[in-house]
């Protein structure tokens, strides 16, 4: 029995053990390493493999085996995207071989974008469930596409690659674009270099984009089509800018229209045509001349050193209107035109396309009272005027309207002779008088002293208002100086002529003390005559003096028509000496008037009488 066991152990022993035990076969011609150096062999012997019954395998064989496994099987523990082959398609699923222990299953819903899926197609998949309840391997094509798509998007962003995208729909502020199956945002400002007016025109189109921004936290992608255009434009721009010259004519496209001008795309470079360089004629807005996307020729007027600001012109491509103006046109001719601009100083009239003349406000009416041009014409009015000056070199023309009507001063002497009475309108005031318009072009001045016979007026506004109608008398006429001197008070007789008799020196009147003033008092005989009573002449018969509001009889001791001065006395009523002096003064005044003495003489006598009565002499 022991011998059988030994035989069985010998059979079960590995070749290494057999060699150790000296049981090598006769086929080994030479002693082995273990036979030559048994101590080293025993020291390095793998007793674990011996006890587990593991036969040693050559390292090269192991490497070959690992390579075969790597080539033919996938690691189901790794979440990497792998490529599988469709080996069968059912009503609901696709069976995919990924060289694993078993085939995987993917719902056909994940291939809705690819209705032409067939057996034999390669698809990218991700292991979703390694083994379900039935031991089936579950794969996901959708997740694999998302992972691959993000890899592609990141690569496109990092390397600046151009990607294709499908514009799915509009959204607030831009568009939604499908890029590698990921919904990316295309801002409205990144669609094109020019403003977009119709966003819907881009829906359903496949376009090229650059990935400009990725937000990994929120899984947001922003793309731009404008960036591609700008890159192309930049190249074109360098080429165009290098060839720019003043006076060069280029073709461009109207890119944008503003109130002050038009921006023209010259093929990558923008230039501005100012509103004044669009047309020789005045225009209110550039859209009267051009429209968006219109192609037109423009001339380069100027640009800065960096050539970033280019000034263009459109009107310069056509002949200047002044050069086409009728050569026979001369000063004195009549022309018709439309009012295009109005200023306070006048109005500009377009007599031909691009040719304007100025009608100064002073040439709109014969009136010397200047007004605003808006009082005579309005923008858009068709007017006829006469050429006053014409300078073809400086391209200036002055016109006049009033020259088409007769000058009212030509027959002024017959219409407004001295002494004639008329009615006029108050136009304005000065400190010294009032200007009254008798008719268009005929103004006259009423001096403040000629407004009233009786009222003392400090300023004309105390007597009348602008726009009032006044009756006037022509006092003086200066035809050469075109001046009229008028009077208003002369319409009526001078009441002081009548008062000269009624209130002559020596006449007596009863009145009430109106006001006590410095050195005396005042009394009102009527609305025109206010007399002064010296302090001494307020004395009553009992020696007291008159007070305000007290009524008494007064005698006139001085009357000056020229200066409208009247002096009265109460004391002369009850004192014979004063009465006698007054009588003598009255007789002397009458005699002097009879002898046509001067007013100055009479005034001197009256002043001497007054001084004597006041006790000065």
Coordinates of C-alpha atoms in Angstrom, one line a residue:
X1 CA 0.0 0.0 0.0
X2 CA 2.8 2.4 0.8
X3 CA 4.4 1.6 -2.5
X4 CA 1.2 2.5 -4.4
X5 CA 0.9 5.8 -2.6
X6 CA 4.5 6.6 -3.4
X7 CA 3.8 5.7 -7.1
X8 CA 0.7 8.0 -7.1
X9 CA 2.6 10.9 -5.6
X10 CA 5.3 10.4 -8.1
X11 CA 2.8 10.6 -10.9
X12 CA 1.2 13.8 -9.5
X13 CA 4.4 15.5 -8.9
X14 CA 5.4 18.3 -11.3
X15 CA 8.4 18.0 -13.6
X16 CA 10.3 20.3 -11.2
X17 CA 9.7 18.0 -8.3
X18 CA 10.5 14.9 -10.3
X19 CA 13.8 16.5 -11.3
X20 CA 14.5 17.3 -7.7
X21 CA 13.8 13.7 -6.7
X22 CA 16.0 12.4 -9.4
X23 CA 13.1 11.1 -11.4
X24 CA 14.1 12.7 -14.7
X25 CA 13.3 10.8 -17.8
X26 CA 15.9 9.1 -19.9
X27 CA 15.2 11.7 -22.6
X28 CA 17.2 14.4 -20.8
X29 CA 20.7 14.0 -21.9
X30 CA 22.4 16.4 -19.5
X31 CA 21.9 17.2 -15.9
X32 CA 19.5 20.1 -15.2
X33 CA 20.2 23.3 -13.2
X34 CA 18.5 21.8 -10.1
X35 CA 20.7 18.7 -10.5
X36 CA 23.8 20.8 -10.7
X37 CA 22.9 23.2 -7.9
X38 CA 20.1 21.7 -5.8
X39 CA 20.5 24.2 -2.9
X40 CA 19.8 27.2 -5.1
X41 CA 16.9 25.4 -6.7
X42 CA 15.3 24.5 -3.4
X43 CA 15.8 28.1 -2.2
X44 CA 14.0 29.6 -5.2
X45 CA 11.4 26.8 -5.5
X46 CA 7.7 28.1 -5.6
X47 CA 6.1 25.9 -2.9
X48 CA 2.8 27.9 -3.3
X49 CA 2.3 26.8 -6.9
X50 CA 3.3 23.3 -5.9
X51 CA 0.7 23.1 -3.1
X52 CA -2.1 24.7 -5.3
X53 CA -1.2 22.4 -8.2
X54 CA -0.4 25.4 -10.6
X55 CA 1.8 24.5 -13.4
X56 CA 4.4 27.2 -14.3
X57 CA 3.8 29.0 -17.7
X58 CA 6.4 30.7 -19.7
X59 CA 6.2 34.6 -19.5
X60 CA 6.0 34.9 -23.3
X61 CA 2.9 32.7 -23.3
X62 CA 1.3 34.9 -20.7
X63 CA 1.9 38.1 -22.7
X64 CA 0.5 36.4 -25.8
X65 CA -2.6 35.4 -23.9
X66 CA -3.1 38.9 -22.4
X67 CA -2.8 40.4 -25.9
X68 CA -5.5 38.1 -27.3
X69 CA -7.8 38.9 -24.4
X70 CA -7.3 42.7 -24.9
X71 CA -8.0 42.4 -28.6
X72 CA -11.1 40.2 -28.4
X73 CA -12.8 41.2 -25.1
X74 CA -13.8 44.5 -23.4
X75 CA -13.4 45.4 -19.8
X76 CA -17.0 45.6 -18.6
X77 CA -15.9 47.4 -15.5
X78 CA -14.6 50.4 -17.5
X79 CA -17.1 53.2 -18.5
X80 CA -15.3 54.1 -21.7
X81 CA -17.2 54.4 -25.0
X82 CA -16.5 51.4 -27.2
X83 CA -17.5 50.4 -30.7
X84 CA -19.9 47.6 -31.3
X85 CA -21.4 45.8 -34.2
X86 CA -25.1 45.4 -34.8
X87 CA -25.6 41.6 -35.2
X88 CA -29.4 41.5 -35.0
X89 CA -32.4 43.9 -34.9
X90 CA -35.7 43.0 -33.3
X91 CA -39.0 45.0 -33.2
X92 CA -37.8 46.9 -30.1
X93 CA -34.1 46.4 -29.7
X94 CA -30.8 46.2 -31.4
X95 CA -28.4 43.4 -30.4
X96 CA -24.8 44.7 -30.3
X97 CA -21.6 42.6 -30.1
X98 CA -18.9 44.3 -28.2
X99 CA -16.7 41.2 -27.8
X100 CA -17.8 40.7 -24.2
X101 CA -18.9 37.6 -22.5
X102 CA -22.4 38.3 -23.9
X103 CA -24.0 40.6 -26.4
X104 CA -25.6 43.8 -25.3
X105 CA -29.1 45.2 -25.9
X106 CA -30.0 48.8 -27.0
X107 CA -33.6 50.1 -27.4
X108 CA -34.3 51.2 -31.0
X109 CA -35.6 54.5 -29.6
X110 CA -32.0 55.6 -29.2
X111 CA -31.5 55.3 -33.0
X112 CA -34.5 57.4 -34.0
X113 CA -32.2 59.8 -35.6
X114 CA -30.9 57.0 -37.8
X115 CA -33.8 55.2 -39.4
X116 CA -31.5 53.3 -41.8
X117 CA -29.8 51.3 -39.1
X118 CA -29.0 47.8 -40.3
X119 CA -27.2 44.6 -39.3
X120 CA -23.4 45.0 -39.6
X121 CA -23.3 48.7 -38.8
X122 CA -20.8 49.9 -36.3
X123 CA -22.2 52.0 -33.4
X124 CA -20.6 53.7 -30.4
X125 CA -22.0 52.4 -27.1
X126 CA -21.5 52.8 -23.4
X127 CA -22.0 49.9 -20.9
X128 CA -25.1 51.0 -18.9
X129 CA -25.8 47.8 -16.9
X130 CA -23.2 45.0 -16.8
X131 CA -25.7 42.4 -15.9
X132 CA -29.5 42.8 -15.4
X133 CA -31.8 40.4 -13.6
X134 CA -31.7 38.0 -16.5
X135 CA -27.9 38.3 -16.8
X136 CA -28.2 40.4 -19.9
X137 CA -25.6 43.1 -20.8
X138 CA -27.4 46.5 -21.2
X139 CA -25.7 49.1 -23.5
X140 CA -26.6 52.8 -24.2
X141 CA -26.0 54.4 -27.6
X142 CA -27.4 57.8 -26.5
X143 CA -25.0 58.2 -23.6
X144 CA -22.1 57.2 -25.8
X145 CA -23.2 59.9 -28.3
X146 CA -23.4 62.5 -25.5
X147 CA -19.9 61.6 -24.2
X148 CA -18.4 61.6 -27.7
X149 CA -20.2 64.8 -28.5
X150 CA -18.8 66.6 -25.5
X151 CA -15.3 65.3 -26.4
X152 CA -15.7 66.7 -29.9
X153 CA -17.1 70.0 -28.6
X154 CA -14.2 70.5 -26.2
X155 CA -11.7 69.6 -28.8
X156 CA -13.3 72.0 -31.3
X157 CA -13.2 74.8 -28.6
X158 CA -9.6 74.1 -27.6
X159 CA -8.3 73.8 -31.1
X160 CA -10.5 76.4 -32.7
X161 CA -12.0 73.9 -35.2
X162 CA -15.0 74.7 -37.4
X163 CA -18.0 72.5 -36.7
X164 CA -21.3 72.0 -38.6
X165 CA -24.5 72.6 -36.8
X166 CA -28.2 72.4 -37.6
X167 CA -30.3 75.5 -36.7
X168 CA -33.3 73.9 -34.9
X169 CA -35.4 76.9 -33.8
X170 CA -35.6 80.5 -32.5
X171 CA -35.3 81.3 -28.9
X172 CA -35.1 84.5 -26.8
X173 CA -32.0 86.4 -27.9
X174 CA -30.9 84.0 -30.6
X175 CA -31.2 80.5 -32.0
X176 CA -30.8 76.8 -30.8
X177 CA -28.2 74.9 -32.8
X178 CA -27.7 71.1 -32.8
X179 CA -23.9 70.4 -32.7
X180 CA -22.9 66.7 -32.4
X181 CA -26.3 66.1 -30.8
X182 CA -25.8 68.8 -28.2
X183 CA -28.1 71.8 -28.1
X184 CA -25.9 74.9 -28.4
X185 CA -26.9 78.6 -28.1
X186 CA -26.3 80.9 -31.1
X187 CA -26.7 84.6 -29.9
X188 CA -28.4 86.9 -32.4
X189 CA -25.3 89.1 -32.4
X190 CA -23.2 86.2 -33.4
X191 CA -25.2 85.2 -36.5
X192 CA -23.7 87.7 -38.9
X193 CA -21.6 90.8 -39.0
X194 CA -24.5 92.9 -40.1
X195 CA -27.8 93.3 -38.2
X196 CA -30.3 90.5 -38.7
X197 CA -33.8 91.5 -39.6
X198 CA -35.3 88.0 -40.2
X199 CA -34.2 85.3 -37.8
X200 CA -36.7 82.8 -39.2
X201 CA -34.7 82.7 -42.5
X202 CA -32.0 80.7 -40.7
X203 CA -34.2 78.0 -39.1
X204 CA -33.7 74.6 -40.7
X205 CA -30.3 75.5 -42.2
X206 CA -27.0 73.7 -41.6
X207 CA -24.2 76.2 -41.1
X208 CA -20.6 76.3 -40.0
X209 CA -19.8 77.5 -36.5
X210 CA -17.0 78.1 -34.1
X211 CA -17.4 77.0 -30.4
X212 CA -16.7 80.3 -28.5
X213 CA -17.7 79.3 -25.0
X214 CA -18.3 76.2 -22.8
X215 CA -19.8 76.2 -19.3
X216 CA -18.9 72.8 -17.9
X217 CA -20.9 73.4 -14.7
X218 CA -24.2 74.0 -16.5
X219 CA -23.3 72.1 -19.7
X220 CA -23.9 75.1 -21.8
X221 CA -22.3 75.7 -25.2
X222 CA -22.2 79.0 -27.2
X223 CA -21.3 79.0 -30.9
X224 CA -20.7 81.8 -33.4
X225 CA -21.1 82.0 -37.1
X226 CA -20.0 85.7 -37.1
X227 CA -16.5 84.7 -35.9
X228 CA -16.0 82.7 -39.1
X229 CA -17.2 85.7 -41.2
X230 CA -15.0 88.1 -39.3
X231 CA -11.9 85.9 -39.9
X232 CA -12.6 86.0 -43.6
X233 CA -13.3 89.7 -43.5
X234 CA -10.1 90.4 -41.6
X235 CA -8.1 88.9 -44.4
X236 CA -10.1 90.9 -47.0
X237 CA -9.8 94.0 -44.9
X238 CA -6.0 93.9 -44.8
X239 CA -6.0 93.5 -48.6
X240 CA -8.5 96.4 -49.2
X241 CA -6.9 98.8 -46.6
X242 CA -3.5 98.4 -48.2
X243 CA -4.9 99.6 -51.5
X244 CA -6.9 102.6 -50.3
X245 CA -6.3 105.9 -52.0
X246 CA -8.1 109.3 -51.9
X247 CA -10.3 109.7 -54.9
X248 CA -10.6 106.0 -55.5
X249 CA -14.1 104.7 -56.5
X250 CA -15.2 101.5 -54.9
X251 CA -18.4 99.4 -55.0
X252 CA -20.1 98.8 -51.6
X253 CA -23.2 97.7 -49.9
X254 CA -25.4 99.8 -47.6
X255 CA -24.9 98.1 -44.2
X256 CA -26.6 100.6 -41.9
X257 CA -28.5 103.8 -42.1
X258 CA -28.5 106.5 -39.4
X259 CA -29.8 110.0 -39.1
X260 CA -26.3 111.4 -39.7
X261 CA -25.2 109.2 -42.5
X262 CA -24.8 105.8 -44.1
X263 CA -22.4 103.0 -43.4
X264 CA -21.2 101.2 -46.5
X265 CA -19.5 97.8 -46.5
X266 CA -16.6 97.8 -48.9
X267 CA -16.0 94.1 -48.7
X268 CA -14.8 93.8 -45.1
X269 CA -14.1 97.5 -44.4
X270 CA -16.8 99.9 -43.4
X271 CA -16.9 103.5 -44.5
X272 CA -19.2 106.4 -43.6
X273 CA -21.0 108.6 -46.1
X274 CA -22.1 111.6 -44.1
X275 CA -25.6 113.0 -44.9
X276 CA -24.1 116.1 -46.4
X277 CA -22.1 113.9 -48.9
X278 CA -25.1 111.9 -50.1
X279 CA -26.7 114.5 -52.3
X280 CA -26.0 118.0 -53.6
X281 CA -29.6 118.8 -52.5
X282 CA -30.6 119.2 -48.9
X283 CA -32.2 116.0 -47.5
X284 CA -33.8 115.4 -44.1
X285 CA -32.8 111.7 -43.8
X286 CA -30.4 109.4 -45.7
X287 CA -33.2 107.0 -46.4
X288 CA -34.5 109.5 -49.0
X289 CA -31.5 108.6 -51.1
X290 CA -30.4 105.0 -50.2
X291 CA -31.9 101.8 -48.7
X292 CA -30.5 98.8 -46.8
X293 CA -28.5 96.2 -48.8
X294 CA -28.3 98.6 -51.8
X295 CA -25.2 98.3 -53.9
X296 CA -23.7 101.6 -55.0
X297 CA -20.4 103.2 -56.0
X298 CA -18.7 105.6 -53.6
X299 CA -15.6 107.6 -53.7
X300 CA -13.0 107.8 -50.9
X301 CA -12.8 111.3 -49.6
X302 CA -10.4 110.8 -46.6
X303 CA -9.2 108.3 -44.0
X304 CA -7.0 108.4 -40.9
X305 CA -3.4 107.2 -40.8
X306 CA -4.5 103.8 -39.4
X307 CA -7.2 103.7 -42.1
X308 CA -9.8 102.6 -39.5
X309 CA -12.1 105.6 -40.3
X310 CA -12.9 106.0 -43.9
X311 CA -14.9 109.0 -45.1
X312 CA -16.9 108.3 -48.3
X313 CA -18.8 110.4 -50.7
X314 CA -21.7 109.7 -53.1
X315 CA -22.6 113.1 -54.5
X316 CA -19.0 113.6 -55.6
X317 CA -19.6 111.1 -58.4
X318 CA -22.0 113.5 -60.1
X319 CA -21.4 116.9 -61.6
X320 CA -21.9 119.9 -59.2
X321 CA -25.3 121.5 -59.8
X322 CA -23.7 125.0 -59.9
X323 CA -21.7 123.9 -63.0
X324 CA -24.9 122.9 -64.7
X325 CA -26.7 126.2 -63.8
X326 CA -28.0 128.2 -66.7
X327 CA -25.2 130.5 -67.9
X328 CA -27.7 133.2 -68.9
X329 CA -29.0 133.6 -65.4
X330 CA -28.0 137.0 -64.1
X331 CA -28.7 139.6 -61.3
X332 CA -32.2 141.0 -61.6
X333 CA -33.7 137.8 -63.1
X334 CA -36.7 136.3 -61.4
X335 CA -36.5 132.6 -60.2
X336 CA -38.8 130.2 -58.6
X337 CA -37.9 127.7 -55.9
X338 CA -38.9 125.8 -52.8
X339 CA -38.1 126.8 -49.2
X340 CA -35.8 124.1 -47.8
X341 CA -34.4 125.7 -44.6
X342 CA -35.6 128.6 -42.4
X343 CA -33.5 130.5 -39.9
X344 CA -34.1 133.6 -37.9
X345 CA -32.0 135.6 -40.3
X346 CA -33.6 134.3 -43.5
X347 CA -34.7 131.4 -45.7
X348 CA -32.8 129.2 -48.1
X349 CA -34.5 128.6 -51.5
X350 CA -33.6 125.7 -53.8
X351 CA -33.9 127.2 -57.2
X352 CA -32.4 124.1 -58.9
X353 CA -31.3 120.7 -57.7
X354 CA -28.4 121.4 -55.4
X355 CA -28.4 125.2 -56.0
X356 CA -29.7 127.4 -53.2
X357 CA -30.1 131.1 -52.6
X358 CA -30.6 133.0 -49.4
X359 CA -33.4 135.4 -48.9
X360 CA -32.4 137.6 -45.9
X361 CA -35.3 138.7 -43.7
X362 CA -34.5 142.3 -44.6
X363 CA -35.3 141.4 -48.2
X364 CA -38.7 139.8 -47.5
X365 CA -40.5 143.1 -46.8
X366 CA -40.1 146.8 -47.4
X367 CA -40.8 147.3 -43.7
X368 CA -37.8 148.6 -41.6
X369 CA -39.2 146.7 -38.7
X370 CA -37.4 143.4 -38.8
X371 CA -39.2 140.2 -38.0
X372 CA -38.5 136.4 -38.2
X373 CA -38.4 134.8 -41.6
X374 CA -41.1 132.4 -40.3
X375 CA -43.5 135.3 -40.4
X376 CA -43.2 135.3 -44.2
X377 CA -42.5 131.8 -45.4
X378 CA -42.7 128.1 -44.3
X379 CA -40.6 125.1 -45.3
X380 CA -41.9 123.6 -48.5
X381 CA -43.5 126.8 -49.8
X382 CA -43.0 127.6 -53.5
X383 CA -41.9 131.2 -53.8
X384 CA -40.8 133.6 -56.5
X385 CA -37.8 135.9 -55.9
X386 CA -35.4 138.2 -57.7
X387 CA -31.7 137.6 -57.9
X388 CA -29.8 140.3 -56.0
X389 CA -26.3 138.9 -56.1
X390 CA -24.8 135.9 -58.0
X391 CA -21.2 134.5 -57.4
X392 CA -20.6 131.4 -59.5
X393 CA -17.0 131.0 -58.2
X394 CA -18.0 130.9 -54.5
X395 CA -21.4 129.3 -55.4
X396 CA -23.4 131.9 -53.5
X397 CA -26.7 133.6 -54.5
X398 CA -28.8 136.1 -52.6
X399 CA -32.5 136.7 -53.4
X400 CA -35.2 139.1 -52.5
X401 CA -39.0 138.9 -52.4
X402 CA -39.9 142.5 -51.6
X403 CA -38.3 143.6 -55.0
X404 CA -41.3 142.0 -56.7
X405 CA -43.6 144.6 -55.3
X406 CA -43.4 148.4 -55.7
X407 CA -41.4 150.3 -53.2
X408 CA -44.0 152.2 -51.0
X409 CA -41.6 155.1 -50.6
X410 CA -41.7 156.0 -54.4
X411 CA -45.0 157.9 -54.0
X412 CA -44.6 158.7 -50.3
X413 CA -45.1 162.4 -50.8
X414 CA -48.5 162.0 -52.4
X415 CA -49.8 159.3 -50.0
X416 CA -48.5 160.8 -46.8
X417 CA -48.1 164.6 -47.1
X418 CA -47.2 166.7 -44.1
X419 CA -50.3 167.5 -42.0
X420 CA -52.3 164.5 -43.3
X421 CA -54.0 162.2 -40.8
X422 CA -53.8 158.4 -40.8
X423 CA -54.2 155.3 -38.7
X424 CA -51.3 152.9 -37.9
X425 CA -50.4 149.9 -35.8
X426 CA -48.0 150.3 -32.8
X427 CA -45.0 147.9 -33.6
X428 CA -42.5 148.6 -30.9
X429 CA -41.3 151.0 -28.2
X430 CA -38.1 152.9 -27.4
X431 CA -37.4 155.1 -24.4
X432 CA -37.9 158.2 -26.6
X433 CA -41.0 157.2 -28.6
X434 CA -43.3 154.8 -30.4
X435 CA -42.8 153.2 -33.9
X436 CA -46.1 153.1 -35.8
X437 CA -46.5 151.1 -39.1
X438 CA -48.8 152.9 -41.5
X439 CA -48.6 150.1 -44.1
X440 CA -46.1 147.4 -45.1
X441 CA -42.8 149.1 -45.5
X442 CA -43.9 152.5 -44.1
X443 CA -43.0 153.1 -40.4
X444 CA -43.0 156.4 -38.6
X445 CA -41.8 157.6 -35.1
X446 CA -44.0 159.4 -32.6
X447 CA -41.7 161.1 -30.0
X448 CA -42.9 160.7 -26.4
X449 CA -43.6 164.5 -26.3
X450 CA -46.0 164.2 -29.2
X451 CA -48.2 161.5 -27.5
X452 CA -50.3 163.8 -25.3
X453 CA -50.9 167.5 -24.7
X454 CA -51.6 167.2 -21.1
X455 CA -50.2 163.9 -19.6
X456 CA -46.6 163.7 -18.4
X457 CA -45.4 160.4 -19.9
X458 CA -42.1 158.8 -18.7
X459 CA -42.3 155.7 -21.1
X460 CA -44.6 155.0 -24.1
X461 CA -45.9 151.8 -22.5
X462 CA -47.8 154.0 -20.0
X463 CA -49.8 155.4 -22.9
X464 CA -50.3 152.6 -25.4
X465 CA -49.5 148.9 -26.1
X466 CA -47.9 147.0 -29.0
X467 CA -50.5 146.1 -31.6
X468 CA -52.8 149.0 -30.7
X469 CA -54.2 151.2 -33.4
X470 CA -53.3 154.9 -33.2
X471 CA -54.4 158.0 -35.1
X472 CA -51.5 160.0 -36.2
X473 CA -50.6 163.2 -38.1
X474 CA -47.6 163.4 -40.4
X475 CA -45.3 166.1 -38.9
X476 CA -42.2 165.7 -41.0
X477 CA -41.2 163.7 -44.1
X478 CA -37.6 162.8 -45.1
X479 CA -37.8 161.0 -48.4
X480 CA -34.1 160.4 -48.9
X481 CA -33.6 159.2 -45.3
X482 CA -36.9 157.2 -45.5
X483 CA -38.0 158.7 -42.2
X484 CA -41.5 159.8 -41.1
X485 CA -42.1 161.9 -38.0
X486 CA -45.6 161.5 -36.6
X487 CA -47.7 163.0 -33.9
X488 CA -50.7 161.7 -32.0
X489 CA -51.6 164.6 -29.8
X490 CA -51.9 166.8 -32.9
X491 CA -55.1 164.9 -33.8
X492 CA -56.9 167.2 -31.3
X493 CA -56.5 170.9 -30.6
X494 CA -54.2 171.9 -27.8
X495 CA -56.4 172.3 -24.8
X496 CA -53.8 174.7 -23.3
X497 CA -54.8 177.2 -25.9
X498 CA -58.2 177.4 -24.3
X499 CA -56.8 177.2 -20.8
X500 CA -54.6 180.2 -21.5
X501 CA -57.7 182.4 -21.5
X502 CA -59.7 180.4 -18.9
X503 CA -56.9 180.3 -16.4
X504 CA -55.0 183.5 -17.3
X505 CA -53.2 185.5 -14.7
X506 CA -55.6 187.3 -12.4
X507 CA -58.5 184.8 -12.9
X508 CA -60.1 183.4 -9.8
X509 CA -61.2 179.8 -9.2
X510 CA -62.4 177.7 -6.3
X511 CA -60.7 174.4 -5.6
X512 CA -59.7 172.0 -2.8
X513 CA -56.1 171.5 -1.5
X514 CA -55.2 168.1 -3.1
X515 CA -51.8 167.5 -1.5
X516 CA -49.4 169.3 0.8
X517 CA -45.9 169.2 -0.8
X518 CA -42.5 170.5 -0.1
X519 CA -42.6 174.4 -0.1
X520 CA -46.3 174.5 -0.7
X521 CA -49.4 172.6 -1.9
X522 CA -51.1 171.4 -5.1
X523 CA -54.7 171.9 -6.3
X524 CA -56.5 170.2 -9.2
X525 CA -58.6 172.6 -11.2
X526 CA -59.5 169.9 -13.7
X527 CA -58.0 166.6 -15.1
X528 CA -55.4 168.6 -17.1
X529 CA -54.4 171.5 -14.9
X530 CA -52.7 171.0 -11.5
X531 CA -51.6 174.3 -9.9
X532 CA -48.9 174.9 -7.3
X533 CA -49.5 177.1 -4.3
X534 CA -46.4 178.4 -2.6
X535 CA -46.2 178.0 1.2
X536 CA -46.6 181.8 1.8
X537 CA -49.7 182.0 -0.4
X538 CA -51.6 179.3 1.7
X539 CA -52.2 182.0 4.4
X540 CA -55.8 182.7 5.2
X541 CA -57.2 186.0 6.3
X542 CA -57.0 185.0 10.0
X543 CA -53.3 184.2 9.6
X544 CA -53.7 180.5 9.6
X545 CA -52.8 178.3 6.6
X546 CA -54.9 176.1 4.4
X547 CA -54.8 172.4 5.0
X548 CA -55.2 169.3 2.8
X549 CA -58.8 168.8 1.8
X550 CA -59.8 172.4 2.7
X551 CA -61.6 174.3 -0.1
X552 CA -60.9 177.9 -0.9
X553 CA -60.8 180.6 -3.6
X554 CA -57.5 181.0 -5.5
X555 CA -56.2 183.6 -7.9
X556 CA -53.9 182.6 -10.8
X557 CA -50.6 184.4 -10.4
X558 CA -48.6 182.5 -13.2
X559 CA -49.7 180.6 -16.3
X560 CA -47.0 179.0 -18.7
X561 CA -48.5 177.2 -21.6
X562 CA -45.2 176.0 -23.0
X563 CA -44.1 174.3 -19.8
X564 CA -47.7 173.6 -18.6
X565 CA -47.0 175.4 -15.3
X566 CA -49.7 177.1 -13.2
X567 CA -49.1 178.9 -9.9
X568 CA -52.1 180.1 -7.7
X569 CA -52.5 182.1 -4.5
X570 CA -55.1 182.3 -1.8
X571 CA -53.4 185.1 0.0
X572 CA -53.9 187.4 -3.1
X573 CA -57.7 187.2 -2.5
X574 CA -57.7 189.0 0.8
X575 CA -54.6 191.2 0.6
X576 CA -54.8 194.4 -1.5
X577 CA -51.0 194.7 -2.0
X578 CA -50.8 191.3 -3.6
X579 CA -54.0 192.0 -5.7
X580 CA -52.4 195.1 -7.0
X581 CA -49.3 193.3 -8.0
X582 CA -51.3 190.6 -9.8
X583 CA -53.3 193.2 -11.7
X584 CA -50.1 194.9 -12.9
X585 CA -48.6 191.6 -13.9
X586 CA -51.8 190.7 -15.9
X587 CA -51.8 194.1 -17.7
X588 CA -48.1 193.7 -18.6
X589 CA -48.6 190.2 -19.9
X590 CA -51.5 191.3 -22.0
X591 CA -49.6 194.2 -23.4
X592 CA -46.6 192.0 -24.2
X593 CA -48.8 189.5 -26.0
X594 CA -50.3 192.4 -28.0
X595 CA -46.8 193.5 -28.9
X596 CA -45.9 189.9 -29.7
X597 CA -43.2 189.8 -27.2
X598 CA -41.3 186.5 -26.7
X599 CA -42.4 183.9 -24.3
X600 CA -39.1 184.3 -22.5
X601 CA -39.8 187.9 -21.8
X602 CA -43.2 187.1 -20.3
X603 CA -41.7 184.3 -18.3
X604 CA -39.0 186.7 -16.9
X605 CA -41.6 189.2 -15.8
X606 CA -43.8 186.5 -14.2
X607 CA -40.8 185.1 -12.4
X608 CA -39.9 188.6 -11.1
X609 CA -43.5 189.0 -9.9
X610 CA -43.4 185.7 -8.2
X611 CA -40.1 186.4 -6.5
X612 CA -41.4 189.7 -5.2
X613 CA -44.5 188.1 -3.8
X614 CA -42.4 185.5 -2.1
X615 CA -40.3 188.3 -0.5
X616 CA -37.1 187.5 -2.5
X617 CA -36.7 191.1 -3.7

